[in-house]
PDB file of C-alpha atoms (C1' of nucleotides) and ligand atoms in Angstrom:
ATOM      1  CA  UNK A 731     -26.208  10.152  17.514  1.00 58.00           C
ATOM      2  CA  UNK A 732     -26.482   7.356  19.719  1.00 58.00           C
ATOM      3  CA  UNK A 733     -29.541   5.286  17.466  1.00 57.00           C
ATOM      4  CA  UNK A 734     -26.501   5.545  15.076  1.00 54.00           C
ATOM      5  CA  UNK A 735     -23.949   4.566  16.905  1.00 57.00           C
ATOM      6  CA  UNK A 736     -25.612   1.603  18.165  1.00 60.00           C
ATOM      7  CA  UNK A 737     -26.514   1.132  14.461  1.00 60.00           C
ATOM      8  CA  UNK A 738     -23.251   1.037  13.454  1.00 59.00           C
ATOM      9  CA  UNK A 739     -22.435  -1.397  16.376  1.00 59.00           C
ATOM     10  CA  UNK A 740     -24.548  -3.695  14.444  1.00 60.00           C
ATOM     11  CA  UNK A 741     -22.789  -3.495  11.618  1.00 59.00           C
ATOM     12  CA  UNK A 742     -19.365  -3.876  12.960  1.00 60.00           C
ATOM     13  CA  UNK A 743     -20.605  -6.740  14.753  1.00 58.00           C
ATOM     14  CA  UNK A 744     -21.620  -8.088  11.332  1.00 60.00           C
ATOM     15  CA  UNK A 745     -18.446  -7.222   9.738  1.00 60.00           C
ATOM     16  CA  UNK A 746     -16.801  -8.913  12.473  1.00 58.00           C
ATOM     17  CA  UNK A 747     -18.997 -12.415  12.499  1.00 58.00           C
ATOM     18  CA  UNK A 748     -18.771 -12.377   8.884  1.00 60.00           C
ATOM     19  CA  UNK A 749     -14.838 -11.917   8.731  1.00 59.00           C
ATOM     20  CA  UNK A 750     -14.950 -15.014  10.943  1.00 57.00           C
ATOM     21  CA  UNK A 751     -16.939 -16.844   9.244  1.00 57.00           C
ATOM     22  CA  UNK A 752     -14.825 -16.381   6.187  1.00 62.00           C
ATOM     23  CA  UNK A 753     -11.937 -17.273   7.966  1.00 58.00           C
ATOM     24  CA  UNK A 754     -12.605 -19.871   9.534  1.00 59.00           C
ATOM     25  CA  UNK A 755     -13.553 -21.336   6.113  1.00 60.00           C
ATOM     26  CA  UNK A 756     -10.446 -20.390   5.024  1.00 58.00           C
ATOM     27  CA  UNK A 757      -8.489 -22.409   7.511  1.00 57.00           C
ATOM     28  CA  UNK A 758     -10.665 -25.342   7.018  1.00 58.00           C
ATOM     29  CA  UNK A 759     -10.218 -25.170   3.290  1.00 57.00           C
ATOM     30  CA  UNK A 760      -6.335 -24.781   3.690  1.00 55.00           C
ATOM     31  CA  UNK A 761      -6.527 -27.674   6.143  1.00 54.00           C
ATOM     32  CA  UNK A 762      -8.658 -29.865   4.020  1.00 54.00           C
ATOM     33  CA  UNK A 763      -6.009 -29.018   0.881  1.00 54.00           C
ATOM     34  CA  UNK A 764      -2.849 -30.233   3.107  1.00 53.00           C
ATOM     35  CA  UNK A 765      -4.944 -33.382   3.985  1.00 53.00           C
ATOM     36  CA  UNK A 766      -4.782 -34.384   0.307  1.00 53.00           C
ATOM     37  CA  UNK A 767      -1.508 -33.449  -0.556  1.00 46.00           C
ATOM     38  CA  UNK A 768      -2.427 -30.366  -2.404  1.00 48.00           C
ATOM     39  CA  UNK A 769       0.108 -28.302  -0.177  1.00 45.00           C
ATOM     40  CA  UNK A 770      -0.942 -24.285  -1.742  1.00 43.00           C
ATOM     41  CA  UNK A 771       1.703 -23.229  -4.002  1.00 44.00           C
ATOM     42  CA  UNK A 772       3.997 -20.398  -2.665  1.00 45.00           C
ATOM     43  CA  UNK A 773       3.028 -18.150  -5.374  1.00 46.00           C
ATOM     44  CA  UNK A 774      -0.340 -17.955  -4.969  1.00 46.00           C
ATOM     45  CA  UNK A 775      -0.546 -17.965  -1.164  1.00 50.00           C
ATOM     46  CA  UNK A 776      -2.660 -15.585   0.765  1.00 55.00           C
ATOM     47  CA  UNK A 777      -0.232 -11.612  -0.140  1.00 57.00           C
ATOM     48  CA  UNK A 778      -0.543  -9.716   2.698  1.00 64.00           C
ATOM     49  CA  UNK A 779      -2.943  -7.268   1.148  1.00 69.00           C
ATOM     50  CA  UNK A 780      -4.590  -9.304  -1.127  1.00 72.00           C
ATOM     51  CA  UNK A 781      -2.368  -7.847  -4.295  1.00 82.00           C
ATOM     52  CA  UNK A 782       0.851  -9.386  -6.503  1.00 88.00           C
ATOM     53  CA  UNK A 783       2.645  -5.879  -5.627  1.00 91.00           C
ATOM     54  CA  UNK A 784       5.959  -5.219  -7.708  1.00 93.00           C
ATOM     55  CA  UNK A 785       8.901  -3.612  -6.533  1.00 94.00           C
ATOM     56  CA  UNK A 786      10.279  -0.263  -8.552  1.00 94.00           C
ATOM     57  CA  UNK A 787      12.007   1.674  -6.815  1.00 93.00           C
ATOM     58  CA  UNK A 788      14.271   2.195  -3.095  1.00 93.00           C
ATOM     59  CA  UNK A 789      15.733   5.172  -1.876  1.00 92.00           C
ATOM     60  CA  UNK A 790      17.666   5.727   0.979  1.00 88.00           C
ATOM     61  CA  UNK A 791      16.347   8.406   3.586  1.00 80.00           C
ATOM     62  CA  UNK A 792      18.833  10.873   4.273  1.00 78.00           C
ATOM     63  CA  UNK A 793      18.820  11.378   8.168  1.00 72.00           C
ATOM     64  CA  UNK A 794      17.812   7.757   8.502  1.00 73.00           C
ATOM     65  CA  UNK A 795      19.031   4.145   7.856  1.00 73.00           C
ATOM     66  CA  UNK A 796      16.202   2.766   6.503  1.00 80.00           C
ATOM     67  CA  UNK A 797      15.447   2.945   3.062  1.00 86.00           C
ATOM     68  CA  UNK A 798      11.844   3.311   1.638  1.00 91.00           C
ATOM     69  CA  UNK A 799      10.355   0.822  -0.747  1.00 93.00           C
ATOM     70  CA  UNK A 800       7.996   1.675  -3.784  1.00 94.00           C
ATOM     71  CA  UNK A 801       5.990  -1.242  -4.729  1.00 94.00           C
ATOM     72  CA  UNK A 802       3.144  -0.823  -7.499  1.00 93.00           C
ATOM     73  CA  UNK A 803       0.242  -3.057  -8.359  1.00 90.00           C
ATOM     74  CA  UNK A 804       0.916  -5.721 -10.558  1.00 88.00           C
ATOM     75  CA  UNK A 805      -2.707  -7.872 -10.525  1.00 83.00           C
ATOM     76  CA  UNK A 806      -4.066  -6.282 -13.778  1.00 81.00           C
ATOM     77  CA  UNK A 807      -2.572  -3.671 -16.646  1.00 77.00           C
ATOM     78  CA  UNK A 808      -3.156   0.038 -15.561  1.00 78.00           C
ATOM     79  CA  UNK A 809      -3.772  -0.465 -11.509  1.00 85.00           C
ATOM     80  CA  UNK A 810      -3.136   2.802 -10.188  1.00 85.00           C
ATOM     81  CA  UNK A 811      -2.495   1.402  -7.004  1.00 86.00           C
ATOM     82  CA  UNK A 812       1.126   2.062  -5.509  1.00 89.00           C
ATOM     83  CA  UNK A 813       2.522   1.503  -2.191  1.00 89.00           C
ATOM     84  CA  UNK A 814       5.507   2.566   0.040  1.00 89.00           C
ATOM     85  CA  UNK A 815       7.160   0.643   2.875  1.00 90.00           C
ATOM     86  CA  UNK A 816       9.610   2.396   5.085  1.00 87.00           C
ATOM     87  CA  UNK A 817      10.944   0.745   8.056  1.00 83.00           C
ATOM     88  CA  UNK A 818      11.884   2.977  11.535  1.00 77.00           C
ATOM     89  CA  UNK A 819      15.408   3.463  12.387  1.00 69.00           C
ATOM     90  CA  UNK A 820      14.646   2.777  16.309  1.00 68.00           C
ATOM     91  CA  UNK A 821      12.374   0.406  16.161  1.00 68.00           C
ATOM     92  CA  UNK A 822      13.168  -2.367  13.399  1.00 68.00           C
ATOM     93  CA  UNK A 823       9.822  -3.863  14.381  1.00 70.00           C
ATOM     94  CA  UNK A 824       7.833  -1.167  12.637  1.00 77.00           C
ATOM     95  CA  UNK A 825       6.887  -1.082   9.587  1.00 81.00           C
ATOM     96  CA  UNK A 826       4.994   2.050   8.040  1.00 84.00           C
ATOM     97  CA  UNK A 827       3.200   1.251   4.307  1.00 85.00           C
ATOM     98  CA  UNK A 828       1.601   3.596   2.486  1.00 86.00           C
ATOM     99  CA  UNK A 829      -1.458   2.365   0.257  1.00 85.00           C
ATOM    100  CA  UNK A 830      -2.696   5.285  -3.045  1.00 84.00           C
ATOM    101  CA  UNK A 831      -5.292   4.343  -5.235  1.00 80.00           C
ATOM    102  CA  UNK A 832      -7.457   1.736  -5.802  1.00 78.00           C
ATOM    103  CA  UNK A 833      -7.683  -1.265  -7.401  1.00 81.00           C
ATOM    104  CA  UNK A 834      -8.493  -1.557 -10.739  1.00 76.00           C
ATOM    105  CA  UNK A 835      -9.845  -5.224 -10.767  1.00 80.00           C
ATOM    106  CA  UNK A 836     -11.873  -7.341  -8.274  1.00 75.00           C
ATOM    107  CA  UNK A 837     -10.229  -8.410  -5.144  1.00 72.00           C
ATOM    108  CA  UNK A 838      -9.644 -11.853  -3.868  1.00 64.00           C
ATOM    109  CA  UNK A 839     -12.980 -13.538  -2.158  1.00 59.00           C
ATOM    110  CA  UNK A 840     -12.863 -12.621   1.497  1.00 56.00           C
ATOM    111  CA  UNK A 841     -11.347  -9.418   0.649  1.00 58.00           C
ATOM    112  CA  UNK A 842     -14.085  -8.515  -1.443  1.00 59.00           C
ATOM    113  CA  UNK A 843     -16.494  -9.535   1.018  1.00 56.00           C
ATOM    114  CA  UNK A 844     -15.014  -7.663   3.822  1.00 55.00           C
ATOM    115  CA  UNK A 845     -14.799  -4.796   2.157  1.00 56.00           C
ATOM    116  CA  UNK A 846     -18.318  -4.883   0.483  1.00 57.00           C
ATOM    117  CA  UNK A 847     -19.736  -5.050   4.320  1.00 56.00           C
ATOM    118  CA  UNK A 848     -17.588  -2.104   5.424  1.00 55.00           C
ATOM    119  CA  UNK A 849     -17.942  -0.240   2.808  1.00 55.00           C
ATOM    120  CA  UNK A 850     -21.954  -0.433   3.772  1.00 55.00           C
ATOM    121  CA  UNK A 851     -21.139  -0.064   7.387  1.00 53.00           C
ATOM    122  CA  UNK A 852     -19.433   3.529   5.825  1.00 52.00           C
ATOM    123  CA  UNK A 853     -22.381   4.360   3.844  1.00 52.00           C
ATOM    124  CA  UNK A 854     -24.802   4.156   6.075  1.00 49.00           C
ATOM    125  CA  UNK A 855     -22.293   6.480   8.589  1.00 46.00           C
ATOM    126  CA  UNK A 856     -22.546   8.550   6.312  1.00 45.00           C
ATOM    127  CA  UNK A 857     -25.928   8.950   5.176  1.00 47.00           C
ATOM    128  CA  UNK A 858     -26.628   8.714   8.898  1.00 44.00           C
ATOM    129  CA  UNK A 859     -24.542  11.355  10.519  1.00 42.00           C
ATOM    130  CA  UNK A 860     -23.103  13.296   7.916  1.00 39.00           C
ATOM    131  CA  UNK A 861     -24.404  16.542   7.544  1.00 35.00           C
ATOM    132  CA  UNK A 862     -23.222  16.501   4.059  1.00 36.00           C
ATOM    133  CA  UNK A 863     -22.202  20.200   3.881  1.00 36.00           C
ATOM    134  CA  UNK A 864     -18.852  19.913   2.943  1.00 38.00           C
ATOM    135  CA  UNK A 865     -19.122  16.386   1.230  1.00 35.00           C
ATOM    136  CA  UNK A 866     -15.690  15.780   2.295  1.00 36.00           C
ATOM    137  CA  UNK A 867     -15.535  13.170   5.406  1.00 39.00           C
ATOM    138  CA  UNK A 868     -16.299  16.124   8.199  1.00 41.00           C
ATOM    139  CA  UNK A 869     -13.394  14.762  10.763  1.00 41.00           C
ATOM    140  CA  UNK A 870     -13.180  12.044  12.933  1.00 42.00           C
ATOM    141  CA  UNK A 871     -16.408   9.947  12.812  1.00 43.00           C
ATOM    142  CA  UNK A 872     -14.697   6.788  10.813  1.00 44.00           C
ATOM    143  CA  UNK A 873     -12.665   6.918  13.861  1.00 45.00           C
ATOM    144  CA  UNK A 874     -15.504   7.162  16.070  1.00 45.00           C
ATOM    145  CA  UNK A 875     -16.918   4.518  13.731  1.00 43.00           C
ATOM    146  CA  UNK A 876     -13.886   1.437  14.152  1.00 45.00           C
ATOM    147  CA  UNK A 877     -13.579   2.416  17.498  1.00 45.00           C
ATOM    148  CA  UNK A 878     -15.958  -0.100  19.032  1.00 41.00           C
ATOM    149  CA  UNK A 879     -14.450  -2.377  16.573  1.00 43.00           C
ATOM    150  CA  UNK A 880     -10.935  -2.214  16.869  1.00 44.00           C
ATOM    151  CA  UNK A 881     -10.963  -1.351  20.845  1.00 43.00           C
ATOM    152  CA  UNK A 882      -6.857   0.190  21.194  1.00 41.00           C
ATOM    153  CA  UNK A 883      -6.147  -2.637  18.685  1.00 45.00           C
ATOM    154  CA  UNK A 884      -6.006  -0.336  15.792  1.00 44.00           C
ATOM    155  CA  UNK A 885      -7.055   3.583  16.013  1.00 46.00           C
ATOM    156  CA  UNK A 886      -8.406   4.843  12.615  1.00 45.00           C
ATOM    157  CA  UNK A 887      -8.099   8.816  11.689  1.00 47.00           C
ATOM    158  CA  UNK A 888      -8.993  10.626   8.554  1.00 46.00           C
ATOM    159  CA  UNK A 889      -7.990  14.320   7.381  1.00 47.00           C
ATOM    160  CA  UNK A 890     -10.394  15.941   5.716  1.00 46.00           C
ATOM    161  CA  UNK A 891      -8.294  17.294   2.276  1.00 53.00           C
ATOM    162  CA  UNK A 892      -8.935  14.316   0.359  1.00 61.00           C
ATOM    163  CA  UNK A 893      -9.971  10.539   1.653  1.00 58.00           C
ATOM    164  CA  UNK A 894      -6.829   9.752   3.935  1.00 67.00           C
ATOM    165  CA  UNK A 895      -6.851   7.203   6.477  1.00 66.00           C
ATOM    166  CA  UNK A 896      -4.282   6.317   8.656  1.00 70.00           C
ATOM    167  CA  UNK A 897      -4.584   3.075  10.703  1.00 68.00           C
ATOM    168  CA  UNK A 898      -2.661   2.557  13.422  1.00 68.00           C
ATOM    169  CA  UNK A 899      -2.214  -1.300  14.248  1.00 65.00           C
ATOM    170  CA  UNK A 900       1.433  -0.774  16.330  1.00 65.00           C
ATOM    171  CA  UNK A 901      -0.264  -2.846  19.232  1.00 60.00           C
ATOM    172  CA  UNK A 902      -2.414  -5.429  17.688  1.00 50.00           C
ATOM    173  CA  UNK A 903      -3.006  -8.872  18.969  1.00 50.00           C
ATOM    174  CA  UNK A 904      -1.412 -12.152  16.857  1.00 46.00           C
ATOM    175  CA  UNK A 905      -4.705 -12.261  14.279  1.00 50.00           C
ATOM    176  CA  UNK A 906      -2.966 -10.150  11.618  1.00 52.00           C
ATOM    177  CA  UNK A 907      -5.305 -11.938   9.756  1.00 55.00           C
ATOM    178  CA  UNK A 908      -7.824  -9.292  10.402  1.00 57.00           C
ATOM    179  CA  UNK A 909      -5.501  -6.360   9.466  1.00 59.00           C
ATOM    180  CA  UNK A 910      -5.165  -8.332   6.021  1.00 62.00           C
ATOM    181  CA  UNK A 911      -8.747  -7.876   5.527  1.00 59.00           C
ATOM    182  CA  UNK A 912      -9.382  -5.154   7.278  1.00 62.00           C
ATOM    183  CA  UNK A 913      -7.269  -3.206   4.930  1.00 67.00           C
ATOM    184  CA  UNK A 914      -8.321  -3.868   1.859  1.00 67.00           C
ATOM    185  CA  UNK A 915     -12.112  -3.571   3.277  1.00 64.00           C
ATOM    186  CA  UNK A 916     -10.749   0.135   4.721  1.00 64.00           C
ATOM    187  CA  UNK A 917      -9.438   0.986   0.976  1.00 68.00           C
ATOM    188  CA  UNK A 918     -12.949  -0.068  -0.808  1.00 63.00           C
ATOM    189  CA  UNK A 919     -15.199   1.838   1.671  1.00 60.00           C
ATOM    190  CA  UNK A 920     -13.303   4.856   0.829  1.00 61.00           C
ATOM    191  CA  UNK A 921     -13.142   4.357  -2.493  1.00 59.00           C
ATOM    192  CA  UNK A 922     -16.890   4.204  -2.582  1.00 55.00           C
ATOM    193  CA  UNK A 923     -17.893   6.599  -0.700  1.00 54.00           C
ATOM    194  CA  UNK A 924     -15.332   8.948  -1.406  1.00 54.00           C
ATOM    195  CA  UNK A 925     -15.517   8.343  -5.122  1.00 49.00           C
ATOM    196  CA  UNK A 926     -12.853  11.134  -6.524  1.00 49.00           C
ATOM    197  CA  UNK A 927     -12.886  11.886 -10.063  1.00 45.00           C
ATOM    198  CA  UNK A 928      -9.321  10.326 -10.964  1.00 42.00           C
ATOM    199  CA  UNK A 929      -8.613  14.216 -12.416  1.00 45.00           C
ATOM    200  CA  UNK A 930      -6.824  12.878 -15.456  1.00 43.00           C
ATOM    201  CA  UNK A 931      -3.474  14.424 -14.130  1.00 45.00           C
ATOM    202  CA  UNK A 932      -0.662  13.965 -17.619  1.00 48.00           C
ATOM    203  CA  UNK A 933       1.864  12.028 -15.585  1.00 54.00           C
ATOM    204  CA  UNK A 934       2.380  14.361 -12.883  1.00 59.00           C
ATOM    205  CA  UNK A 935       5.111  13.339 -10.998  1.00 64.00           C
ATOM    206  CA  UNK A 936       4.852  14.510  -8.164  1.00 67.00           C
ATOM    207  CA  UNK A 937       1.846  15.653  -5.418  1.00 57.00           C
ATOM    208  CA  UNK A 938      -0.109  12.804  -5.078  1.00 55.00           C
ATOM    209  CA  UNK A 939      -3.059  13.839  -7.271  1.00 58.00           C
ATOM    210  CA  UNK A 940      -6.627  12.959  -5.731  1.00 62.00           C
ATOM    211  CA  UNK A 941      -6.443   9.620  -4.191  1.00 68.00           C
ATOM    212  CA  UNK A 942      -8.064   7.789  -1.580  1.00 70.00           C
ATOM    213  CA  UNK A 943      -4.621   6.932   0.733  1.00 76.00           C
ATOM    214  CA  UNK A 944      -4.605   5.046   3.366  1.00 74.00           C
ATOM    215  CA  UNK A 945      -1.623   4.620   5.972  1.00 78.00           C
ATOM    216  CA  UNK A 946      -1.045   1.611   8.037  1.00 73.00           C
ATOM    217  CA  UNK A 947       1.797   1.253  10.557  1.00 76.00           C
ATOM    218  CA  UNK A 948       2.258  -1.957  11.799  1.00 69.00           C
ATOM    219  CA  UNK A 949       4.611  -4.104  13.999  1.00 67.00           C
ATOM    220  CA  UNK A 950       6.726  -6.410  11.899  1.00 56.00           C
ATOM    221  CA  UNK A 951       4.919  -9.454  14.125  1.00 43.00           C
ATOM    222  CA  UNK A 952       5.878 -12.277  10.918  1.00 38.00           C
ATOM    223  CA  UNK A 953       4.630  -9.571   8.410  1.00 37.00           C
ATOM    224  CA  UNK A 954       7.658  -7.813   7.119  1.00 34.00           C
ATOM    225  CA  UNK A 955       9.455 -11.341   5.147  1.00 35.00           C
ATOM    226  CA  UNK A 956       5.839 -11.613   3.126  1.00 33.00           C
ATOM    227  CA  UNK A 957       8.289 -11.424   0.228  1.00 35.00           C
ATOM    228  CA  UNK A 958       5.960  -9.932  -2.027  1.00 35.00           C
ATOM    229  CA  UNK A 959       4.094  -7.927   0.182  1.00 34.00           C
TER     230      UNK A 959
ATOM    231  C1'  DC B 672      12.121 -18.760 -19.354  1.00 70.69           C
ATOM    232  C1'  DG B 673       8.917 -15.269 -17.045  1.00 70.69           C
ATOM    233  C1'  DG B 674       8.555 -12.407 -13.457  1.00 70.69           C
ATOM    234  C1'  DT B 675      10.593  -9.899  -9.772  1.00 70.69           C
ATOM    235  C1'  DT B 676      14.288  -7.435  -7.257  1.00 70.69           C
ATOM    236  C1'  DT B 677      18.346  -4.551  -7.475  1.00 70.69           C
ATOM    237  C1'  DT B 678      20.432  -0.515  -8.293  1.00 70.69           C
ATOM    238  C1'  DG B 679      22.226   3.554 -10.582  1.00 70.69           C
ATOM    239  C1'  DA B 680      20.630   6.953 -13.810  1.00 70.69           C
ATOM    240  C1'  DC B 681      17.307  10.233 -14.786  1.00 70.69           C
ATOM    241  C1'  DC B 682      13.894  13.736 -14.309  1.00 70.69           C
ATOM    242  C1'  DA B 683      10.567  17.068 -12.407  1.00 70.69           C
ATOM    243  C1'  DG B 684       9.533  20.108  -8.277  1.00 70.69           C
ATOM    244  C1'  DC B 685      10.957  23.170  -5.277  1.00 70.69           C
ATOM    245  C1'  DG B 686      13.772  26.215  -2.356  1.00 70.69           C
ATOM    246  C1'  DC B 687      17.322  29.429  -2.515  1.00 70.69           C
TER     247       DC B 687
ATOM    248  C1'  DG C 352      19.068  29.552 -12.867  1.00 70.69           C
ATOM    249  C1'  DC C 353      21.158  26.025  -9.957  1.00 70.69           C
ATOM    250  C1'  DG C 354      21.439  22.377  -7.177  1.00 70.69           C
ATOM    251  C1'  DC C 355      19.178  19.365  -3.965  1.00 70.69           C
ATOM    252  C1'  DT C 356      15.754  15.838  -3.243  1.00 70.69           C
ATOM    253  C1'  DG C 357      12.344  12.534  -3.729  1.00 70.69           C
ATOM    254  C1'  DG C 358      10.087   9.526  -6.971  1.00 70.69           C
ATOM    255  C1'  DT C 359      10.415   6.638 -11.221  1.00 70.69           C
ATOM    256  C1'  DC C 360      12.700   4.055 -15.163  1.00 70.69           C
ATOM    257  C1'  DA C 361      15.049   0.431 -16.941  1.00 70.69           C
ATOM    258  C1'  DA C 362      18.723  -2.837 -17.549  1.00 70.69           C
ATOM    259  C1'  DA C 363      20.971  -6.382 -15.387  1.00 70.69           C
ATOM    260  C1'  DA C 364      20.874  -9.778 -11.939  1.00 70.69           C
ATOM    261  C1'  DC C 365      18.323 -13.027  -9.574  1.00 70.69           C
ATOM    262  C1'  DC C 366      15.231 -16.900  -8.627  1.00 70.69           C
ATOM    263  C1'  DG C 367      11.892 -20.666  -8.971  1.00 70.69           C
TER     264       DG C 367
HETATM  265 ZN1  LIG D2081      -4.472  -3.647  -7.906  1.00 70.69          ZN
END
DNA sequence: CGGTTTTGACCAGCGC
DNA sequence: GCGCTGGTCAAAACCG
């Protein structure tokens, strides 16, 4: 248990160089871009998850004055991929979105990358420590996992049913850049190692069939306005 | 003009 | 079976 732990304190560590690596590229390249005169366009700006996400549906909670927002995947025909954003009543400054699915195409560049290091960083948790009984993640250890990583800035927990995470960035520092790509990374490690046989479901409505979903609630820092995000 | 948001209708589950 | 409720559709409005 520890060998692997300190293993996987490796591999965070990796993760973490590498996602600053990449974004420190980014800001150069951005930088570099405004130098010239090639100001990024609005529409293809950095999306808070990495994904053109389009809006179909709002309801209204009933006890509550804040409605919830269905968004779906809109980068490529067929993306299973939807999302829900509900805001708390109390606390305007939360927001809670609700990722199901996966992506259907290839992610943007840093995403990708991100996620392709996690998602190692997951397999080799699980090879590791898993004792591969159930073959269902066996309780907390991806929160034992990004806990040296996120250190109280984001607490990770999965229920064992199907893949569910639940991230929990309410106190993060300002570098929301990292939640953009740790999320995305978070979605592909499950996907991959939690690889569920889509279950061709005709158009069930309702009960979430076998997804990898993944919860994130967030403060509204200058998140929430991303306007298609 | 194309894509996205808005917004009420609609429809399937589910509890009673 | 009935009605409530949450999720989705789709047409119109909206916007760059
Ligand atoms: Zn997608």
């Amino acid at each position: 248990m520890n060998e692997e732990n300190r293993l996987l304190r490796e591999v965070l560590i990796r993760v973490a160089a590498d996602y600053n690596a990449l974004e420190m590229q980014i800001v150069q390249l951005s930088q570099q871009r405004r130098r010239h005169g090639h100001e990024i366009p609005r529409k293809t700006r950095w999306i808070s998850d990495g994904c053109q996400w389009r809006k179909y549906g709002q309801k209204m909670a009933k006890g509550n004055p804040c409605p919830r927002a269905y968004y779906r995947c809109t980068m490529a025909g067929g993306c299973p991929v939807r999302k829900q954003v509900q805001r708390c009543a109390e606390d305007r400054s939360i927001l809670t979105t609700t990722y199901e699915g996966n992506h259907n195409h290839p992610l943007p560049p840093p995403a990708m990358a991100m996620a392709s290091t996690t998602s190692a960083a997951a397999s080799i948790l699980l090879s590791g420590s898993m004792p591969s009984g159930d073959g269902l993640m066996g309780g907390n250890f991806l929160t034992r996992t990004l806990m040296p990583f996120s250190s109280g800035m984001a607490s990770i927990s999965a229920s064992s049913p199907f893949p569910t995470v639940t991230l929990d960035l309410t106190h993060a520092p300002s570098s929301n850049h990292f939640q953009r790509a740790l999320l995305p990374s978070v979605a592909a490690a499950t996907a991959a190692n939690f690889n569920v046989p889509l279950q061709a479901l005709p158009r069930r409505r309702k009960s979430s069939g076998r997804h990898s979903t993944i919860k994130q609630i967030c403060r509204s820092t200058s998140l929430l306005p991303s306007t298609t995000g």
